[in-house]
JSON list of C-alpha atoms in Angstrom, two decimals:
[
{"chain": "A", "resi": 842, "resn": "UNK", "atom": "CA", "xyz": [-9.73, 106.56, -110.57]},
{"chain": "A", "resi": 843, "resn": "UNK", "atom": "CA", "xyz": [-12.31, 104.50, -108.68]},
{"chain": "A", "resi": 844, "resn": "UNK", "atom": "CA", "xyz": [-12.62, 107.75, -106.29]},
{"chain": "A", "resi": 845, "resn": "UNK", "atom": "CA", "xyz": [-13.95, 109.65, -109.00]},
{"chain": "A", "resi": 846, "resn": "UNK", "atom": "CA", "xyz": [-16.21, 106.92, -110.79]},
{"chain": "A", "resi": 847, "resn": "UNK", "atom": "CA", "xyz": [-17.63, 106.82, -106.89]},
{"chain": "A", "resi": 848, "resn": "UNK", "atom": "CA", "xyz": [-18.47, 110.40, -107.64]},
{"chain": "A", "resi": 849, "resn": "UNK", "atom": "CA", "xyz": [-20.35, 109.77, -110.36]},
{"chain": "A", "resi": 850, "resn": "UNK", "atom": "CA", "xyz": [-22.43, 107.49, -108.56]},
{"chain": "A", "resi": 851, "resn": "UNK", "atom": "CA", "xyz": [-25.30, 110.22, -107.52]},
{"chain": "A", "resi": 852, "resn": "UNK", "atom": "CA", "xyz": [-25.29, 112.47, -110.75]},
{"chain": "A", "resi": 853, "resn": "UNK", "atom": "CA", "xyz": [-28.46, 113.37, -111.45]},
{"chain": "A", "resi": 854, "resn": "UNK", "atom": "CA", "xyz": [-28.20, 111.33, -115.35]},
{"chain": "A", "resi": 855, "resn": "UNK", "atom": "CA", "xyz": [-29.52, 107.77, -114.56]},
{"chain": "A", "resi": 856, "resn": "UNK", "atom": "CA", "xyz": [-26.79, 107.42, -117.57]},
{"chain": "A", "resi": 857, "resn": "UNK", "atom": "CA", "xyz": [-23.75, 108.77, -116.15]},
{"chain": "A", "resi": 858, "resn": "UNK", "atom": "CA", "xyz": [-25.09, 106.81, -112.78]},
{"chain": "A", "resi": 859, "resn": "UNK", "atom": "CA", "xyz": [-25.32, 103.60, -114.57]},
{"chain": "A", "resi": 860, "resn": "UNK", "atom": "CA", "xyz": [-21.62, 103.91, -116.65]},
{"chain": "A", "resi": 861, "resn": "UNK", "atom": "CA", "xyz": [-20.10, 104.44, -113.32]},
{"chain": "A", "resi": 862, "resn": "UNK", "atom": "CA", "xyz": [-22.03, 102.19, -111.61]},
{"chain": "A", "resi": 863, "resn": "UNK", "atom": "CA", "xyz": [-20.98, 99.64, -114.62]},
{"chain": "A", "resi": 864, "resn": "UNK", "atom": "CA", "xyz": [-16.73, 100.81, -114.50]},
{"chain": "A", "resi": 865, "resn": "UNK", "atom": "CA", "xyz": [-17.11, 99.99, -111.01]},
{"chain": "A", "resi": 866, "resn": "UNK", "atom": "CA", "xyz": [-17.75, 96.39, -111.38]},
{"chain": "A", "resi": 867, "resn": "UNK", "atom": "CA", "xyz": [-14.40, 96.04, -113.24]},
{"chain": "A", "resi": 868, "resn": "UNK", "atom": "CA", "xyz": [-12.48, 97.05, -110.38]},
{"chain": "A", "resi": 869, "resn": "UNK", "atom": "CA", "xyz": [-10.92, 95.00, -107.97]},
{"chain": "A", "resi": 870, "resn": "UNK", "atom": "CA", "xyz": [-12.48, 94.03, -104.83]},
{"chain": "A", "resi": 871, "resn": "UNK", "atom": "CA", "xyz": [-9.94, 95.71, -102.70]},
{"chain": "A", "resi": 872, "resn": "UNK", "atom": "CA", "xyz": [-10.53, 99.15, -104.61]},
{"chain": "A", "resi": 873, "resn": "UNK", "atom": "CA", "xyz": [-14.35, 98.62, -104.27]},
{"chain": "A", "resi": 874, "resn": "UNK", "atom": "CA", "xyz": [-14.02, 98.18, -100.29]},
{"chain": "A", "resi": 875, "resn": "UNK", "atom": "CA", "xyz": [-13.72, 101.89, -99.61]},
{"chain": "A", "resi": 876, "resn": "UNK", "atom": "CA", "xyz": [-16.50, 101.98, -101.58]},
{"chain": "A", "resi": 877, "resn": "UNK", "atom": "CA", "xyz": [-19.14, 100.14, -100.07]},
{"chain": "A", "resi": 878, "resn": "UNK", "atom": "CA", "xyz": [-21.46, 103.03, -98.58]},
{"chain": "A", "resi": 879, "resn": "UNK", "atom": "CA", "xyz": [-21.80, 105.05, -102.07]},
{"chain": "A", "resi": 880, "resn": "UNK", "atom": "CA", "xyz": [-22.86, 101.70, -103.81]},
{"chain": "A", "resi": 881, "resn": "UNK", "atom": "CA", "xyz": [-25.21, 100.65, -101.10]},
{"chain": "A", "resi": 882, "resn": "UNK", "atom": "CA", "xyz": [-26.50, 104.50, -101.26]},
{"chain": "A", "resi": 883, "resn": "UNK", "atom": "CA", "xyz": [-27.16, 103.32, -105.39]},
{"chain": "A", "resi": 884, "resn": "UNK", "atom": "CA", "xyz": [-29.56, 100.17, -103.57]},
{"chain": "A", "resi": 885, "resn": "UNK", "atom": "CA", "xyz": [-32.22, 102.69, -103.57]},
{"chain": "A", "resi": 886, "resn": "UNK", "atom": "CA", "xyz": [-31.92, 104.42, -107.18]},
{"chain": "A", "resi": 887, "resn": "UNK", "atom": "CA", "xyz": [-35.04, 104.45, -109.37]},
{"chain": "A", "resi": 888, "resn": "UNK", "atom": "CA", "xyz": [-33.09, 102.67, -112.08]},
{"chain": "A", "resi": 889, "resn": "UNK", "atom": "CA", "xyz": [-32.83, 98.46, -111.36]},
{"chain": "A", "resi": 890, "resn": "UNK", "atom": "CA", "xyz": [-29.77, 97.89, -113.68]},
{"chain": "A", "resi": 891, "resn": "UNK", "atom": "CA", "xyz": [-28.19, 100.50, -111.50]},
{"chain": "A", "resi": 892, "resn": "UNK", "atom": "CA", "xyz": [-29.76, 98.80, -108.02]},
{"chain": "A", "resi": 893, "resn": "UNK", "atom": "CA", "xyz": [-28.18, 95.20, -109.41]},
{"chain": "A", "resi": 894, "resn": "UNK", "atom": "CA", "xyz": [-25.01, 96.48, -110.50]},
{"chain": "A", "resi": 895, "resn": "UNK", "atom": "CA", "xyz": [-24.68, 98.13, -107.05]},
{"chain": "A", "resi": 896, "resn": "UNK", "atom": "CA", "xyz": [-25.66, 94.60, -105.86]},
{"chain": "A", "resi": 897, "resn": "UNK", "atom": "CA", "xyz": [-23.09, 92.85, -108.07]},
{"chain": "A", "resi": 898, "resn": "UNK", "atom": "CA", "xyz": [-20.16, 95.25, -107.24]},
{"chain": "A", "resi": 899, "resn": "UNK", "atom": "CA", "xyz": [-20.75, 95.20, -102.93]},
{"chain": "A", "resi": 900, "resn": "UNK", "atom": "CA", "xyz": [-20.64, 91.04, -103.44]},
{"chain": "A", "resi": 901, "resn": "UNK", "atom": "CA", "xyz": [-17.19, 91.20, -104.73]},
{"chain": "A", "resi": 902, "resn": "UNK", "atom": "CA", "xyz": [-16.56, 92.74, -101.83]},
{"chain": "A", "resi": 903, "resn": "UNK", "atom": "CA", "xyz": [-14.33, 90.29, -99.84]},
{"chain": "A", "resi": 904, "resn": "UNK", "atom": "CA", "xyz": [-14.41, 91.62, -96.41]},
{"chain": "A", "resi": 905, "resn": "UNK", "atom": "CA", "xyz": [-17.80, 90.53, -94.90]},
{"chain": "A", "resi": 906, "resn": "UNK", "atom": "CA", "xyz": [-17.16, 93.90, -92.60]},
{"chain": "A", "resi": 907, "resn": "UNK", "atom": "CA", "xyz": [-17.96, 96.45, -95.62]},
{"chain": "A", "resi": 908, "resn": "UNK", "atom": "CA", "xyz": [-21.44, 94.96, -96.06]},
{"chain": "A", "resi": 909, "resn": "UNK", "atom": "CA", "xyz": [-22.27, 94.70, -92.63]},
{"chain": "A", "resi": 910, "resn": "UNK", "atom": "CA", "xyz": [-23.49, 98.20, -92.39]},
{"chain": "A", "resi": 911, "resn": "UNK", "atom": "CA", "xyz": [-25.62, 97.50, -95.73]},
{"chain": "A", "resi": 912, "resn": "UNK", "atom": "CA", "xyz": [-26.90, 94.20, -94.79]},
{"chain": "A", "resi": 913, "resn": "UNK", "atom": "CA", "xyz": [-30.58, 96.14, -94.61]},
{"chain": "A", "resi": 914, "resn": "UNK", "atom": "CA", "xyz": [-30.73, 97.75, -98.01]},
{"chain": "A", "resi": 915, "resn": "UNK", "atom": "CA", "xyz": [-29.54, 93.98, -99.73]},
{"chain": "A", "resi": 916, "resn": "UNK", "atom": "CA", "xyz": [-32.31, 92.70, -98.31]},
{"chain": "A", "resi": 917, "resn": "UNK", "atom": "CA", "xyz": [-34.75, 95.06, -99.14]},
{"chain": "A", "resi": 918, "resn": "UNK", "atom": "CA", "xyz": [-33.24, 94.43, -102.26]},
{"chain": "A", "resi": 919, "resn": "UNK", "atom": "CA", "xyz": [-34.71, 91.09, -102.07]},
{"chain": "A", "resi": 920, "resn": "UNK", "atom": "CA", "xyz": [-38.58, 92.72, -102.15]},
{"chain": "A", "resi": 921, "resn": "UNK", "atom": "CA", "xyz": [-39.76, 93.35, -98.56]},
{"chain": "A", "resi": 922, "resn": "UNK", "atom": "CA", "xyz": [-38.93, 95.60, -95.90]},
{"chain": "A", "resi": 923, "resn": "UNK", "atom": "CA", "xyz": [-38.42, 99.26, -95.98]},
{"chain": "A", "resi": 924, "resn": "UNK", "atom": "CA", "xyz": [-38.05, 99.74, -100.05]},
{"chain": "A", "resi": 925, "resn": "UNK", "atom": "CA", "xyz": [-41.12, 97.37, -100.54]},
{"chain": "A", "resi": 926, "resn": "UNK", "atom": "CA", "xyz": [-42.85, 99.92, -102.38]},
{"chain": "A", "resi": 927, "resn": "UNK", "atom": "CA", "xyz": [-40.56, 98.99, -105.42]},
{"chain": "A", "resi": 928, "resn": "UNK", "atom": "CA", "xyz": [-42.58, 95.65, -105.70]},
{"chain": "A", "resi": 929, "resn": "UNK", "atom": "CA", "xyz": [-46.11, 95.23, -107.26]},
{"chain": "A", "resi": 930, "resn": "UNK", "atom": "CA", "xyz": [-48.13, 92.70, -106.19]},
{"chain": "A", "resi": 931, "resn": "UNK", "atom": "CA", "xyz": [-47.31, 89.39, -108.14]},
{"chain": "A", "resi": 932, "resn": "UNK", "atom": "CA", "xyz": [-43.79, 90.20, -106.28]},
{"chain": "A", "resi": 933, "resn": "UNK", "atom": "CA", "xyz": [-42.11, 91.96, -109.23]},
{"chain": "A", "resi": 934, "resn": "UNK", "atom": "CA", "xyz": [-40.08, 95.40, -109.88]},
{"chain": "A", "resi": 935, "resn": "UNK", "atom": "CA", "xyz": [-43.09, 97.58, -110.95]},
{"chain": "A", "resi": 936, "resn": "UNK", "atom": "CA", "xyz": [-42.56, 98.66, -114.55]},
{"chain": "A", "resi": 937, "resn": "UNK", "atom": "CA", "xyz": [-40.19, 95.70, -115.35]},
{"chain": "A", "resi": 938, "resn": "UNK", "atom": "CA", "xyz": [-39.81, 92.22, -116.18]},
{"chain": "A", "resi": 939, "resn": "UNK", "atom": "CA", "xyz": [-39.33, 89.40, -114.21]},
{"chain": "A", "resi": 940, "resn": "UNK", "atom": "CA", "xyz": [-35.71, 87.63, -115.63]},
{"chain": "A", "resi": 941, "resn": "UNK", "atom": "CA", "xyz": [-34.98, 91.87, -114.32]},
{"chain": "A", "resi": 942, "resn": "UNK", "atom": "CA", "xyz": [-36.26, 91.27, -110.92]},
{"chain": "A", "resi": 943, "resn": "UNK", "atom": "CA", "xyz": [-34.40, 87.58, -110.78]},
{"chain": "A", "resi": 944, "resn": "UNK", "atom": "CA", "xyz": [-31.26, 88.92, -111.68]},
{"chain": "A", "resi": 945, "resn": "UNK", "atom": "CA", "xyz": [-31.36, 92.15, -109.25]},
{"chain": "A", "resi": 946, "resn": "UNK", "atom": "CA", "xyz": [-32.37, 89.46, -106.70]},
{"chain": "A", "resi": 947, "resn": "UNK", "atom": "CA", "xyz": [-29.77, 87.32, -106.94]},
{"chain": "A", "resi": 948, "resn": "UNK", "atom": "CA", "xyz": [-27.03, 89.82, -107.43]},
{"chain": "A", "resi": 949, "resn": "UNK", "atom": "CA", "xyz": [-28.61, 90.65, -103.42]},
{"chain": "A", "resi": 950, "resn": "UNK", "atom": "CA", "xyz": [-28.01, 87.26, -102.47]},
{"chain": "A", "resi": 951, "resn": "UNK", "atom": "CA", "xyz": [-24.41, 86.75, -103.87]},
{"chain": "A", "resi": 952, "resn": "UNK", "atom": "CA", "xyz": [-23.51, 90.08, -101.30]},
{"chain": "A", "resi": 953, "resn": "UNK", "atom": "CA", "xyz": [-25.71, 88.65, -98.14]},
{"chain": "A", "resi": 954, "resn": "UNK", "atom": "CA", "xyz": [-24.31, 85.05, -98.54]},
{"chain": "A", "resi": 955, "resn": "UNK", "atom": "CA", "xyz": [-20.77, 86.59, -97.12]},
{"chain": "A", "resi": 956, "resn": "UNK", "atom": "CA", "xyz": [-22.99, 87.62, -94.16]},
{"chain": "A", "resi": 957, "resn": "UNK", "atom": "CA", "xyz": [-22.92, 85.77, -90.78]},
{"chain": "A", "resi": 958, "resn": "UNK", "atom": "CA", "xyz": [-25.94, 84.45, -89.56]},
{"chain": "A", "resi": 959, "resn": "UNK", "atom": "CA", "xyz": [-25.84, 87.25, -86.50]},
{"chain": "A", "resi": 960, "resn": "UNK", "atom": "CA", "xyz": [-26.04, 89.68, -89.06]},
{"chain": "A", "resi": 961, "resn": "UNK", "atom": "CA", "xyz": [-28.72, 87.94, -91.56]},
{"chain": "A", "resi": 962, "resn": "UNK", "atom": "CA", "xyz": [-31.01, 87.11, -87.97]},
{"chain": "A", "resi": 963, "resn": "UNK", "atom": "CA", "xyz": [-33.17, 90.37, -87.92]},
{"chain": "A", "resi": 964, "resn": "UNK", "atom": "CA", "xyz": [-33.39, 89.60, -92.48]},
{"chain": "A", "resi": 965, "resn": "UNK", "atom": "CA", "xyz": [-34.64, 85.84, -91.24]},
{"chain": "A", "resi": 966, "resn": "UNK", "atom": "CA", "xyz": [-38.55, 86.45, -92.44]},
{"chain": "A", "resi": 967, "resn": "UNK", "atom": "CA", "xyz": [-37.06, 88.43, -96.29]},
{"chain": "A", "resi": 968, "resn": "UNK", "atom": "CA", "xyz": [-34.78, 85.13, -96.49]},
{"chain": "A", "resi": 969, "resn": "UNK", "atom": "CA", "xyz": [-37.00, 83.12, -96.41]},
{"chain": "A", "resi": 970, "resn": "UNK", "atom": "CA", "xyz": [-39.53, 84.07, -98.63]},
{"chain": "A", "resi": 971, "resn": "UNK", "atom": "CA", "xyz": [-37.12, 83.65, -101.59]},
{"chain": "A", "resi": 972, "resn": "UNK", "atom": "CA", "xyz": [-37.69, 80.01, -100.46]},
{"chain": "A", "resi": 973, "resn": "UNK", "atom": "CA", "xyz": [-41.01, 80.37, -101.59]},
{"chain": "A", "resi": 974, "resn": "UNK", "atom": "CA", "xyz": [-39.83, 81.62, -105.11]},
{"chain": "A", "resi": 975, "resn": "UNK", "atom": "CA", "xyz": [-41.12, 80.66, -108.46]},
{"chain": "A", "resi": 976, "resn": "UNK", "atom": "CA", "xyz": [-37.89, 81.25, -110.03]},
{"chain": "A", "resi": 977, "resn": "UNK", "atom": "CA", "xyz": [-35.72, 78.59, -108.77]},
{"chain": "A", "resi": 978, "resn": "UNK", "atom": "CA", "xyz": [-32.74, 80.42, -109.83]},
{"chain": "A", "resi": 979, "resn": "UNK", "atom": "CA", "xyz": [-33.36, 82.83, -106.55]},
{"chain": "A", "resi": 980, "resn": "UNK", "atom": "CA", "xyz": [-34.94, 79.53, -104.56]},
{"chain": "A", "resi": 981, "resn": "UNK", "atom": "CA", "xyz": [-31.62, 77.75, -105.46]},
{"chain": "A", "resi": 982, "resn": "UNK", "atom": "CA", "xyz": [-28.96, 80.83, -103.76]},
{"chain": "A", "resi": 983, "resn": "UNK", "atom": "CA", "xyz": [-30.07, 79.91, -100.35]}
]
């Protein structure tokens, strides 16, 4: 059934997006494994619950392997890099709140903290500004 949730993943309703997105974190991590490239491709939807949800469901991922491939789209999750343009200035989601932002952000951090530091090296400068974080809630997942 996860095969066809997966589907669902890139319907054009940000609702049928988000249910599937949200059945998906039920599963199991080894059903979500095959998984891993249509919920990173959700990393860049329009919709943030759908973005963190996509974040929540790769970090239950237990093989480091499946995320390696994504390891640049969780941390542009984080605010910088190529999907920047999601982020206003004061370092927030444009058009949303910040306990939003903090919880997309950290749902990136639970999936890159299963990354090896060969693979987090060229993400060193995006991991470390969430040092610099107000919200200690993101400062405190490194």
């Amino acid at each position: 059934h996860a095969q066809a949730l997966a589907a669902h993943l890139a319907d054009v309703s940000v609702l049928v997006r988000s249910d599937a997105c949200t059945a998906l974190l039920r599963c199991d991590a080894e059903v979500l494994t095959p998984l891993a490239t249509a919920l990173a491709q959700r990393l860049r939807d329009d919709d943030w619950q759908i973005r963190r949800d996509a974040c929540r469901a790769l970090a239950k991922l237990r093989e480091a392997r499946a995320l390696v491939p994504h390891a640049a789209e969780l941390a542009a999750a984080l605010g910088v890099g190529e999907f920047a343009d999601i982020w206003n200035e004061e370092g927030h989601l444009k058009g949303s709140r910040v306990p939003e932002d903090a919880d997309l952000r950290i749902a990136a951090c639970h999936a890159l903290e299963k990354l090896d530091s060969a693979v987090l090296a060229p993400h060193a400068a995006v991991l470390a500004s969430c040092l610099q974080e107000k919200d200690s809630s993101l400062r405190d997942r490194k």
